[in-house]
């Protein structure tokens, strides 16, 4: 499931300014493009970040989690690309 920015912001209980500042600092994953002028956040990533915050993880630990989530996205994209190339 994908969450549009207002929903992701609400899920994390932040203001819009706090959310984008946290994203700039690497404490929230980058959005994914879902259209020419639209972006969203994978719900599972927002949920994991929320759980990390509830668990009291520090800033460095949350940054590491965000890096891990981005790496998982890249791995999934590589798998999908490989599958598409193999299906030709």
XYZ file of N, CA and C in Angstrom:
264
model
N 0.846 -1.171 0.000
C 0.000 0.000 0.000
C 0.895 1.239 0.000
N 0.454 2.243 -0.684
C 1.175 3.513 -0.743
C 0.382 4.593 -0.021
N 1.104 5.426 0.696
C 0.482 6.537 1.420
C 0.893 7.847 0.766
N -0.080 8.650 0.427
C 0.226 9.988 -0.072
C 0.804 10.808 1.078
N 1.576 11.856 0.795
C 2.250 12.607 1.862
C 1.377 13.035 3.042
N 0.177 13.589 2.832
C -0.602 13.983 4.017
C -0.896 12.814 4.956
N -1.156 11.648 4.387
C -1.433 10.463 5.224
C -0.178 9.989 5.936
N 0.972 9.982 5.236
C 2.237 9.570 5.858
C 2.596 10.520 6.998
N 2.400 11.811 6.778
C 2.670 12.815 7.806
C 1.792 12.562 9.024
N 0.518 12.306 8.800
C -0.412 12.038 9.900
C -0.035 10.759 10.642
N 0.360 9.728 9.912
C 0.747 8.461 10.533
C 1.907 8.647 11.501
N 2.830 9.538 11.161
C 3.992 9.764 12.015
C 3.752 10.843 13.070
N 2.592 11.486 13.002
C 2.257 12.485 14.009
C 3.139 13.715 13.971
N 3.501 14.113 12.785
C 4.385 15.271 12.616
C 3.666 16.377 11.863
N 4.212 17.569 11.960
C 3.756 18.645 11.092
C 4.414 18.432 9.733
N 3.902 19.087 8.734
C 4.472 18.983 7.386
C 5.938 19.418 7.398
N 6.233 20.511 8.093
C 7.602 21.030 8.174
C 8.519 20.027 8.859
N 8.059 19.456 9.972
C 8.864 18.459 10.695
C 9.126 17.237 9.818
N 8.115 16.816 9.094
C 8.228 15.637 8.240
C 9.305 15.835 7.180
N 9.235 16.937 6.459
C 10.201 17.161 5.382
C 11.601 17.457 5.916
N 11.698 18.030 7.088
C 13.004 18.222 7.716
C 13.582 16.866 8.111
N 12.760 15.986 8.675
C 13.206 14.646 9.033
C 13.634 13.875 7.784
N 12.914 14.062 6.698
C 13.282 13.409 5.448
C 14.623 13.942 4.953
N 14.824 15.243 5.037
C 16.082 15.854 4.617
C 17.252 15.314 5.437
N 17.006 15.038 6.716
C 18.042 14.530 7.616
C 18.256 13.022 7.495
N 17.456 12.361 6.671
C 17.602 10.925 6.484
C 16.878 10.099 7.525
N 15.893 10.704 8.194
C 15.126 10.006 9.231
C 13.811 9.446 8.700
N 13.513 9.731 7.446
C 12.321 9.214 6.771
C 12.748 8.872 5.343
N 12.197 7.800 4.814
C 12.553 7.393 3.454
C 12.106 8.421 2.422
N 12.743 8.359 1.280
C 12.346 9.218 0.166
C 11.047 8.694 -0.423
N 10.290 9.589 -0.995
C 9.034 9.187 -1.631
C 9.329 8.465 -2.943
N 8.320 7.781 -3.443
C 8.410 7.133 -4.751
C 7.440 7.838 -5.696
N 7.842 7.991 -6.926
C 6.983 8.608 -7.929
C 5.878 7.631 -8.309
N 4.656 8.106 -8.289
C 3.532 7.259 -8.706
C 2.803 7.871 -9.905
N 3.338 8.945 -10.386
C 2.762 9.634 -11.530
C 3.664 10.799 -11.894
N 3.285 11.493 -12.927
C 4.104 12.608 -13.386
C 4.273 13.677 -12.306
N 3.204 13.933 -11.561
C 3.258 14.968 -10.521
C 2.797 14.451 -9.167
N 2.940 13.155 -8.954
C 2.456 12.568 -7.708
C 3.525 11.672 -7.082
N 3.558 11.678 -5.760
C 4.503 10.845 -5.018
C 3.772 10.220 -3.832
N 4.353 9.146 -3.323
C 3.783 8.459 -2.168
C 4.899 7.757 -1.414
N 4.541 7.241 -0.247
C 5.492 6.528 0.602
C 4.967 5.119 0.826
N 5.822 4.100 0.683
C 5.374 2.739 0.985
C 4.923 2.654 2.447
N 3.728 2.147 2.660
C 3.155 2.079 4.004
C 4.008 1.244 4.951
N 4.611 0.168 4.438
C 5.440 -0.669 5.305
C 6.663 0.095 5.816
N 7.197 1.001 5.018
C 8.345 1.792 5.463
C 7.932 2.794 6.538
N 6.815 3.450 6.331
C 6.315 4.399 7.338
C 6.025 3.655 8.639
N 5.462 2.455 8.537
C 5.164 1.658 9.729
C 6.447 1.285 10.472
N 7.477 0.889 9.755
C 8.739 0.523 10.408
C 9.391 1.726 11.088
N 9.323 2.871 10.447
C 9.875 4.092 11.051
C 9.085 4.454 12.303
N 7.774 4.327 12.216
C 6.919 4.612 13.369
C 7.262 3.678 14.531
N 7.418 2.398 14.248
C 7.760 1.423 15.288
C 9.124 1.716 15.896
N 10.063 2.148 15.077
C 11.395 2.497 15.586
C 11.310 3.678 16.546
N 10.483 4.646 16.205
C 10.305 5.815 17.079
C 9.645 5.415 18.392
N 8.627 4.566 18.310
C 7.936 4.106 19.525
C 8.905 3.313 20.406
N 9.791 2.536 19.786
C 10.754 1.726 20.526
C 11.862 2.581 21.138
N 11.896 3.859 20.787
C 12.890 4.756 21.363
C 14.250 4.702 20.701
N 14.308 4.233 19.474
C 15.590 4.205 18.782
C 16.109 5.618 18.573
N 17.413 5.756 18.644
C 18.040 7.054 18.472
C 18.133 7.451 17.012
N 18.553 8.674 16.801
C 18.631 9.220 15.443
C 19.527 8.376 14.537
N 20.681 7.964 15.039
C 21.598 7.160 14.221
C 20.977 5.818 13.847
N 20.248 5.221 14.771
C 19.603 3.938 14.496
C 18.479 4.095 13.477
N 17.740 5.173 13.573
C 16.665 5.413 12.600
C 17.267 5.689 11.228
N 18.362 6.439 11.173
C 19.032 6.676 9.894
C 19.501 5.366 9.277
N 20.026 4.469 10.109
C 20.467 3.162 9.611
C 19.278 2.373 9.074
N 18.153 2.441 9.770
C 16.933 1.772 9.309
C 16.504 2.332 7.956
N 16.491 3.642 7.830
C 16.099 4.279 6.562
C 17.031 3.843 5.436
N 18.327 3.777 5.711
C 19.293 3.312 4.700
C 18.995 1.875 4.300
N 18.668 1.046 5.288
C 18.330 -0.344 5.018
C 17.061 -0.437 4.158
N 16.071 0.377 4.462
C 14.832 0.373 3.679
C 15.088 0.798 2.232
N 15.955 1.799 2.048
C 16.300 2.221 0.684
C 17.035 1.099 -0.049
N 17.930 0.393 0.653
C 18.667 -0.720 0.035
C 17.704 -1.839 -0.372
N 16.707 -2.105 0.465
C 15.708 -3.126 0.124
C 14.924 -2.731 -1.119
N 14.603 -1.448 -1.227
C 13.902 -0.958 -2.430
C 14.745 -1.203 -3.667
N 16.032 -0.857 -3.568
C 16.931 -1.032 -4.717
C 17.058 -2.502 -5.099
N 17.161 -3.374 -4.107
C 17.261 -4.808 -4.385
C 16.000 -5.318 -5.074
N 14.852 -4.864 -4.607
C 13.591 -5.272 -5.211
C 13.515 -4.771 -6.659
N 13.942 -3.541 -6.890
C 13.923 -2.990 -8.248
C 14.857 -3.784 -9.161
N 16.024 -4.157 -8.646
C 16.970 -4.943 -9.445
C 16.384 -6.304 -9.802
N 15.711 -6.933 -8.846
C 15.057 -8.224 -9.112
C 13.994 -8.080 -10.193
N 13.205 -7.036 -10.094
C 12.143 -6.817 -11.088
C 12.734 -6.562 -12.472
N 13.796 -5.736 -12.522
C 14.451 -5.480 -13.813
C 14.998 -6.755 -14.413
N 15.648 -7.579 -13.579
C 16.222 -8.846 -14.059
C 15.123 -9.766 -14.580
N 14.007 -9.806 -13.885
C 12.883 -10.628 -14.330
C 12.312 -10.159 -15.652
N 12.275 -8.852 -15.838
C 11.763 -8.308 -17.099
C 12.704 -8.624 -18.256
N 13.988 -8.537 -18.008
C 14.969 -8.827 -19.048
C 14.987 -10.324 -19.384
N 14.782 -11.148 -18.358
C 14.777 -12.593 -18.560
C 13.540 -13.075 -19.304
N 12.469 -12.296 -19.253
C 11.207 -12.684 -19.878
C 11.121 -12.320 -21.342
N 12.130 -11.649 -21.878
C 12.093 -11.235 -23.294
C 12.263 -12.367 -24.240
